[in-house]
Tab-separated table of C-alpha atoms (C1' of nucleotides) in Angstrom:
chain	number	residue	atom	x	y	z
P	24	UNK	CA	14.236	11.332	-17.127
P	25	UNK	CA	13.548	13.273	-14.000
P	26	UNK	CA	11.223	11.676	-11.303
P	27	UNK	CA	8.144	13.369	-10.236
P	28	UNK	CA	7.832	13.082	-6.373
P	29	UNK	CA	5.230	10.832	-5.199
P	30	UNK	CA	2.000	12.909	-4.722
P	31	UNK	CA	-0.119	11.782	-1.731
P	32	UNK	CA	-4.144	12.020	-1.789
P	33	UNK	CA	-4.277	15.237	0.376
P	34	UNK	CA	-1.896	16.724	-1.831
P	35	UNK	CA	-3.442	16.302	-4.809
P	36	UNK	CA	-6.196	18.673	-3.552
P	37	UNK	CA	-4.018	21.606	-2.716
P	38	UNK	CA	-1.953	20.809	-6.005
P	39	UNK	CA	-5.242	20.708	-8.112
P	40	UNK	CA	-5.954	24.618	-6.848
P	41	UNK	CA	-2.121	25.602	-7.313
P	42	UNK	CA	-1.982	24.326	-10.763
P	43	UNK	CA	-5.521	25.932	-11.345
P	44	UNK	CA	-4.350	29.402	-10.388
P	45	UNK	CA	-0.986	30.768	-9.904
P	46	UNK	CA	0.996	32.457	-8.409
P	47	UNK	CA	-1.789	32.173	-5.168
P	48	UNK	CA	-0.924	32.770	-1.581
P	49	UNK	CA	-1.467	30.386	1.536
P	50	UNK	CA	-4.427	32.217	2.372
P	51	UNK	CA	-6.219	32.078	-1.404
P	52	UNK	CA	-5.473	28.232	-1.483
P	53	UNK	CA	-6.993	27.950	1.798
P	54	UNK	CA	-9.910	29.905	1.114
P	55	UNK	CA	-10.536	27.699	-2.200
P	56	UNK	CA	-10.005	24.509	-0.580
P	57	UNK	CA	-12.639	25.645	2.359
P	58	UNK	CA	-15.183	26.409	-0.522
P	59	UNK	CA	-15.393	22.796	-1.593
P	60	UNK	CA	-14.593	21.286	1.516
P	61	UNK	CA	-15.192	23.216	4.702
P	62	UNK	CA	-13.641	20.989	6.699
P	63	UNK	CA	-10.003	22.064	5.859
P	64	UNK	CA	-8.194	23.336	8.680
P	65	UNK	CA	-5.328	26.169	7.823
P	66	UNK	CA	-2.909	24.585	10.193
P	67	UNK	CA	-2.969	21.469	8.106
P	68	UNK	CA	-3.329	23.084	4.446
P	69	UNK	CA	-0.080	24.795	5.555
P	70	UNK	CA	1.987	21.795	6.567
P	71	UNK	CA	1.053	20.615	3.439
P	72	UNK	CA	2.287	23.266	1.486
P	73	UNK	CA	5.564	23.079	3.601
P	74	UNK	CA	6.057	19.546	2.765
P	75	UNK	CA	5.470	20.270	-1.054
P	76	UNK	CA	7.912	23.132	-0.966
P	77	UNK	CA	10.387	20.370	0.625
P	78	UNK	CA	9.895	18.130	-2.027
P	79	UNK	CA	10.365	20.393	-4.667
P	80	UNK	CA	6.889	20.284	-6.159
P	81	UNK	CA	6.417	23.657	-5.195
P	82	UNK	CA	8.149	26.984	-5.836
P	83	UNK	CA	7.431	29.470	-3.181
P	84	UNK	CA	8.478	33.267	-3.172
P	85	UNK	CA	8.184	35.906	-0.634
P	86	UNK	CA	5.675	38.567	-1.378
P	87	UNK	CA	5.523	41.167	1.025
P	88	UNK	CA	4.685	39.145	4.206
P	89	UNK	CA	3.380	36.167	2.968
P	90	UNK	CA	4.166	33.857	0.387
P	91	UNK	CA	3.215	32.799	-3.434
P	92	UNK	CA	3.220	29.482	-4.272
P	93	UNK	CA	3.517	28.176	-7.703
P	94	UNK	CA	3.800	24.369	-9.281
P	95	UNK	CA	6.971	23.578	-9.755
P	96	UNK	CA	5.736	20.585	-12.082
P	97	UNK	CA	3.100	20.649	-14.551
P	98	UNK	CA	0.056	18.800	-13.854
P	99	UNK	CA	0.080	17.168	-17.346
P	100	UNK	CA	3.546	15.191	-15.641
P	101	UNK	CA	1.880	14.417	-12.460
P	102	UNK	CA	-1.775	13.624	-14.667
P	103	UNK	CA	0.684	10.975	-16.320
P	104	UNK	CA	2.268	9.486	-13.255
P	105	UNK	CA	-0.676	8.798	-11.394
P	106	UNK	CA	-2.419	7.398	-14.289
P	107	UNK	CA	0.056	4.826	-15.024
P	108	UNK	CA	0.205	3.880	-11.674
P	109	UNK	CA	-3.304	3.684	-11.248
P	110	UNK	CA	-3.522	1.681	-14.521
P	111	UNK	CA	-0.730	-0.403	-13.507
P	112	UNK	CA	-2.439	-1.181	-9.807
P	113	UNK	CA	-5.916	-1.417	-10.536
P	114	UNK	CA	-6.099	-3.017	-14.180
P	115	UNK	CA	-2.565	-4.755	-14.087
P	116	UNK	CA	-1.585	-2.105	-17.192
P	117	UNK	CA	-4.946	-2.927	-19.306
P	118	UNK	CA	-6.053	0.201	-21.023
P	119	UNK	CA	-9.529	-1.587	-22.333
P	120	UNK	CA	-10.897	-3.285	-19.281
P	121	UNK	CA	-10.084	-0.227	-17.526
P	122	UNK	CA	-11.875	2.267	-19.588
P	123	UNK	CA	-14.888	-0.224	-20.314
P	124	UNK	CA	-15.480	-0.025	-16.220
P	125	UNK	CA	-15.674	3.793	-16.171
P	126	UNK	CA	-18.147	3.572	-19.331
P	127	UNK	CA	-20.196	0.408	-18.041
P	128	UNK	CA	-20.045	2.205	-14.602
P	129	UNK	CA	-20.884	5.559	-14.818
P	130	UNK	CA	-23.681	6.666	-16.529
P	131	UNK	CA	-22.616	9.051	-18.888
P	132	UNK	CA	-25.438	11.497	-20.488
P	133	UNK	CA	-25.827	11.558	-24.440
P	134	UNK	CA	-23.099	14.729	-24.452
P	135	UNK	CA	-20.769	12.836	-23.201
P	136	UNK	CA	-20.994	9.661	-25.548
P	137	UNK	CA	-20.785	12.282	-27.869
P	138	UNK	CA	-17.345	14.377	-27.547
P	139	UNK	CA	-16.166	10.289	-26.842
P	140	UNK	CA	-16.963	9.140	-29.950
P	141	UNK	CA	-15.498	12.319	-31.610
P	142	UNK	CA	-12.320	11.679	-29.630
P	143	UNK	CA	-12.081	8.497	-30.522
P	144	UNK	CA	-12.501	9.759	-34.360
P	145	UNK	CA	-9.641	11.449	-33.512
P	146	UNK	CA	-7.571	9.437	-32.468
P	147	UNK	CA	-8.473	6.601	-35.074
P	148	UNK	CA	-7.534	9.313	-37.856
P	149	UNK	CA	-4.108	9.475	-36.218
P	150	UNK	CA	-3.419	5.939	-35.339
P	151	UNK	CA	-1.281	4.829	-38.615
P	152	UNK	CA	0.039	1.887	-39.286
P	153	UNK	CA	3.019	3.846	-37.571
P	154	UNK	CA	2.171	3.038	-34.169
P	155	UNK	CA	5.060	1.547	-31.849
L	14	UNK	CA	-22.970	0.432	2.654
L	15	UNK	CA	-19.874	-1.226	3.924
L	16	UNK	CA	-16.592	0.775	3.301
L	17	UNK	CA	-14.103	-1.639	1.963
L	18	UNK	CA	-10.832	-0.796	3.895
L	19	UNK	CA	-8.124	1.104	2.051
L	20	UNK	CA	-5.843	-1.595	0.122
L	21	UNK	CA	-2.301	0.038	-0.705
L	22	UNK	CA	-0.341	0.097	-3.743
L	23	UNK	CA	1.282	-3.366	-2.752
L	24	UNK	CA	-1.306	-4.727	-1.361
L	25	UNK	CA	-2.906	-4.795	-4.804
L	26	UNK	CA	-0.529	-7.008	-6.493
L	27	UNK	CA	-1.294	-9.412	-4.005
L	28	UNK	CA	-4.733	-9.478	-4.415
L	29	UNK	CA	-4.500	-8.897	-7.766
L	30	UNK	CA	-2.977	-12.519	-7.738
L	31	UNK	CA	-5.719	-13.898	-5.284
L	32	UNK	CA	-8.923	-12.645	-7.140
L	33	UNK	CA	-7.477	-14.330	-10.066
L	34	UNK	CA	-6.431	-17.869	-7.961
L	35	UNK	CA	-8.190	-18.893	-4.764
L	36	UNK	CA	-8.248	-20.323	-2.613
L	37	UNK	CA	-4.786	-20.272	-2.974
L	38	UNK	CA	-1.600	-20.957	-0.497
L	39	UNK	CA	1.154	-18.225	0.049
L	40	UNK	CA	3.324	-20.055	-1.592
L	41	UNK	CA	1.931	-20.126	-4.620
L	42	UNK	CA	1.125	-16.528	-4.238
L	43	UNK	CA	4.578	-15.984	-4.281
L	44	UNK	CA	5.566	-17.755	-6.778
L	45	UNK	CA	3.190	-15.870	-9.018
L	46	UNK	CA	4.570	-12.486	-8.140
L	47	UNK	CA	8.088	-13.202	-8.731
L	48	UNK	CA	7.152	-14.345	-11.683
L	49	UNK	CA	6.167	-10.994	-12.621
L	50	UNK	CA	8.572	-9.625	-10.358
L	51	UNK	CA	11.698	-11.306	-9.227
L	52	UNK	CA	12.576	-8.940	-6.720
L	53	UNK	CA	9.569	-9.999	-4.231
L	54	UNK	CA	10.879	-10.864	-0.665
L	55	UNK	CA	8.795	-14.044	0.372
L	56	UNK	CA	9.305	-12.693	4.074
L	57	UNK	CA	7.402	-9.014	3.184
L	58	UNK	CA	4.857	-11.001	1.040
L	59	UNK	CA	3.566	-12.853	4.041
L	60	UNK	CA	3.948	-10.030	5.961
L	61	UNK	CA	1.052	-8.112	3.437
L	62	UNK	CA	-0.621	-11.350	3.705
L	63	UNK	CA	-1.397	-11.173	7.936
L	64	UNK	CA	-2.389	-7.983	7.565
L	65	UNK	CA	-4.702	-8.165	4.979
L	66	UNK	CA	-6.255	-10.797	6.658
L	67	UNK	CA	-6.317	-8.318	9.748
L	68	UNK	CA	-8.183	-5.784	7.466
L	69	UNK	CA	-10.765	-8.376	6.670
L	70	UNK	CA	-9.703	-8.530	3.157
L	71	UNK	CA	-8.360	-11.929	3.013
L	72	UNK	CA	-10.052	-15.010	4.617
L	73	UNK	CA	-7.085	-17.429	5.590
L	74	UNK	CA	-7.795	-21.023	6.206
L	75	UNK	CA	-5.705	-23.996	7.682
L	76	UNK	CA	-5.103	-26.738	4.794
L	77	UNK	CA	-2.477	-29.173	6.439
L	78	UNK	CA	0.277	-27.604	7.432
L	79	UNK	CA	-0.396	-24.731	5.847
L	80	UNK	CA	-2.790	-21.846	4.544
L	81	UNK	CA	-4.897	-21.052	1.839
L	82	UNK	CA	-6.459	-17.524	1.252
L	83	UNK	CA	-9.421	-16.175	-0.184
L	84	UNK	CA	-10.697	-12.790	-0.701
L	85	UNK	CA	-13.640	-11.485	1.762
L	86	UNK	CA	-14.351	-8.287	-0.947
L	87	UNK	CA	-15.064	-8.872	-4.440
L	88	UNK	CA	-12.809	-7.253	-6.723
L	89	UNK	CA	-15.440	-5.233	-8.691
L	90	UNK	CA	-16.041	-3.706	-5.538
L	91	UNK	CA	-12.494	-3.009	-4.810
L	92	UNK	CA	-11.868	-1.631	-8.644
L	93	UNK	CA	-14.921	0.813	-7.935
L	94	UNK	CA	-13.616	2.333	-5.051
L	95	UNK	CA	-9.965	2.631	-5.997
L	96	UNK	CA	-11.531	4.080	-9.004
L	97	UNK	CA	-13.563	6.290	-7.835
L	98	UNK	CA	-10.645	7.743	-5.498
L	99	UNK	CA	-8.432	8.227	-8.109
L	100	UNK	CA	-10.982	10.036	-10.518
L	101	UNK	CA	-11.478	12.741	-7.885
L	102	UNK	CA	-8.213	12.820	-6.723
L	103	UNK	CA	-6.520	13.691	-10.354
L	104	UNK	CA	-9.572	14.509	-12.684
L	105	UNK	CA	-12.100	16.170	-9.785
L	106	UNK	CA	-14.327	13.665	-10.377
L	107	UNK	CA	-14.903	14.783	-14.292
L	108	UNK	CA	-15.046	11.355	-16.364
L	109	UNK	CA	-14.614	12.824	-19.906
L	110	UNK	CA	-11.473	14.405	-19.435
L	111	UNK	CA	-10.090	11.788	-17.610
L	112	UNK	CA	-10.658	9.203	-20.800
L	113	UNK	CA	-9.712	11.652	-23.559
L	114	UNK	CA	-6.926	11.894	-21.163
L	115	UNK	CA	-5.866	8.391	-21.567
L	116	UNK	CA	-7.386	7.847	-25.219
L	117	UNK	CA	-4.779	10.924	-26.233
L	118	UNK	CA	-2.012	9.715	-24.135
L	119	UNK	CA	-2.083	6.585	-25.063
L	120	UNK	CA	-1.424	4.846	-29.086
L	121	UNK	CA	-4.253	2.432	-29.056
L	122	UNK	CA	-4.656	-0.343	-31.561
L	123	UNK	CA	-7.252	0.092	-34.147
L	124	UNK	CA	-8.729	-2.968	-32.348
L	125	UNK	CA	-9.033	-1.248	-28.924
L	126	UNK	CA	-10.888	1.607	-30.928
L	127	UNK	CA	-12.944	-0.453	-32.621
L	128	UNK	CA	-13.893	-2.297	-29.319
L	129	UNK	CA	-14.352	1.123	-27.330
L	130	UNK	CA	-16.674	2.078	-30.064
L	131	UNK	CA	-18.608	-0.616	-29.689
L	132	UNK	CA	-18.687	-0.313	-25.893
L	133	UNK	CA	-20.258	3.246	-26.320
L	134	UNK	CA	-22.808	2.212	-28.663
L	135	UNK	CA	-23.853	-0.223	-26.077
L	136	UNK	CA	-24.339	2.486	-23.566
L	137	UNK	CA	-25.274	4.442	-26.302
L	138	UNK	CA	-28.506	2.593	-26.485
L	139	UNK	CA	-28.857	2.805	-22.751
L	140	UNK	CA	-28.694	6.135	-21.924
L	141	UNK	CA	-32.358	7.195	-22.409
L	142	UNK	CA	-34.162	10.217	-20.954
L	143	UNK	CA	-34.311	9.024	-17.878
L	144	UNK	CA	-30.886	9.511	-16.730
L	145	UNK	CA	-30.832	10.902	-13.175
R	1	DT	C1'	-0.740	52.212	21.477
R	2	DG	C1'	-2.192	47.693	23.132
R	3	DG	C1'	-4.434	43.736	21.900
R	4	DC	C1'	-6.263	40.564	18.448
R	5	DT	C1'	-5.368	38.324	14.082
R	6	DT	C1'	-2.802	36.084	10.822
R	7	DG	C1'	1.426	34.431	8.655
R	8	DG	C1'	5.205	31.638	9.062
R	9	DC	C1'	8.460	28.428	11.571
R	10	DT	C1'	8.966	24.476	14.612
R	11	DT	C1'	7.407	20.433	16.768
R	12	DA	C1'	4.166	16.458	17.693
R	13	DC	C1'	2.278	12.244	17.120
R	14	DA	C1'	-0.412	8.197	15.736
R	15	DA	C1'	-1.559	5.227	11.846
R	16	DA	C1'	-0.346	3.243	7.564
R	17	DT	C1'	3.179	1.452	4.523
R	18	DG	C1'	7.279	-0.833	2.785
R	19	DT	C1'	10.509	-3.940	3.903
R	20	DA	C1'	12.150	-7.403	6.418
R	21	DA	C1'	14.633	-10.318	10.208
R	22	DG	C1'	14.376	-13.647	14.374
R	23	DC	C1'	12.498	-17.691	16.558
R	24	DT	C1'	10.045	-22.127	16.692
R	25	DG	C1'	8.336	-26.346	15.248
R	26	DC	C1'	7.174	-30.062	11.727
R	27	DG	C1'	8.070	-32.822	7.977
R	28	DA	C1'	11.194	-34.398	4.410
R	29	DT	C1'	15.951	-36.031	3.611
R	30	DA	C1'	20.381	-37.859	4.114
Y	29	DT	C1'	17.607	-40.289	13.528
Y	30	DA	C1'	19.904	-35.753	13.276
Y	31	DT	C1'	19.383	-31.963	10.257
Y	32	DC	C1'	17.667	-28.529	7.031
Y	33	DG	C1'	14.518	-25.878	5.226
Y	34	DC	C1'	10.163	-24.018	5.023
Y	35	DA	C1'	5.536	-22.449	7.283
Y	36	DG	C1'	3.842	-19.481	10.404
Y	37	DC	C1'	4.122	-16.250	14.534
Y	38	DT	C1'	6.326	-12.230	16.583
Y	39	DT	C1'	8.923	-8.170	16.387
Y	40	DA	C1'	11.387	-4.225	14.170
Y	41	DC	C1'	12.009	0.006	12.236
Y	42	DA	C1'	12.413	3.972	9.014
Y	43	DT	C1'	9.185	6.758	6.051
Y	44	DT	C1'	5.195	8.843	4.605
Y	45	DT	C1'	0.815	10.623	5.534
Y	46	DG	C1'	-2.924	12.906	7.933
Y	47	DT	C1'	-3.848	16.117	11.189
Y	48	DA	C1'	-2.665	19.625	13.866
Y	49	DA	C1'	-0.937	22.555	18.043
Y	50	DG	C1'	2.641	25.972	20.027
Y	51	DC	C1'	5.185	30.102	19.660
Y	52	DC	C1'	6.689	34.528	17.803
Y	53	DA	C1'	6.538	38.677	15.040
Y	54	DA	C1'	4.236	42.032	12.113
Y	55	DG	C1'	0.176	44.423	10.902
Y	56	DC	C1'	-4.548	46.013	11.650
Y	57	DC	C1'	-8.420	47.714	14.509
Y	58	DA	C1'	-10.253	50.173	18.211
DNA sequence: TGGCTTGGCTTACAAATGTAAGCTGCGATA
DNA sequence: TATCGCAGCTTACATTTGTAAGCCAAGCCA
């Protein structure tokens, strides 16, 4: 059962992009994370990318003079991680308490309570008496 | 709007133990995580312990010849935040996908179903026209 | 063709985090 | 009463993270 690195916040951001669209050069991951956040300074978005080459999240490949980056893990993995941590951290592993705050919380438009209930059709179809 | 400073991943246990018990004395604190977790150094417990109370997170008070702690934040505030964060860090910030994420991911009971259900009737009701 | 621009490589550096270890008294114990 | 073991205070130290700044070479524009 292969680890997946530890992610940091910043990270996330120019991993959300990478996994979005790939392969992508520095400069198209730059460019995307200055449309949402113009802030973003190249320098930095670089050094990031470095470090996530170094810790083998990312693949790069030279392409003529510049390089493509692509994931080297899939965001459903990562998704996962940081979801059981966060779960583990913030609601001491409780699934129910946890999704009750984002429901109570947030105020989520008719739509939404919708394709929720429907999922949770789903999933009340599937859960059997075989559950472990 | 006061920012609630950033409480890291071990941090949380520990206050995960205070908001439950307080006021409450650092050794009983850490007694309570080595119940859950043997492998707790008293030494780097009491070292989270100063600084939290340097971050303004904990309120420590003489008792004898020792403390007791108490939290300054409430914890709904500090679940909002640290939920928040990690809903835009690893979802962008989009709710629904986030919970089918964990409603897929995750067997639940046919009683967690049938309370989530509930729990969106509830907001079911609530979500009239007038949602902003 | 001579800068200006941009990409990549190297280096910097402070703050936050995880993980403790020393030292110093006070109170309980032998 | 001398001693041990905690409680707290001080100090340590390697990593990780956030945030870039220098320097150098290859193209691109004028």
């Amino acid at each position: 059962m292969k680890t997946v690195p530890r992610i940091s916040e910043t990270e996330w951001e120019i991993m959300r992009v990478i996994w979005a669209t790939h392969p992508i050069t520095a400069a198209e991951i730059i460019a995307k994370l200055m449309e949402e956040d113009a802030t973003w300074h190249p320098k930095t978005a670089r050094t990031l990318l470095a470090r996530l080459v170094r810790k083998k999240v990312l693949d790069c490949e030279r392409k003529g003079r510049a390089y493509v980056y692509a994931p080297r893990v899939s965001e459903r993995e990562c998704v996962g991680m940081a979801s059981e941590s966060f779960l583990d951290r913030v609601f001491g592993g409780s699934l129910v308490p946890m999704l009750a705050h984002f429901v109570e919380e947030r105020r989520l438009t008719r739509k939404d309570l919708e394709e929720l209930r429907e999922l949770l059709e789903e999933s009340y179809k599937g859960s059997g008496p075989r559950r472990k």
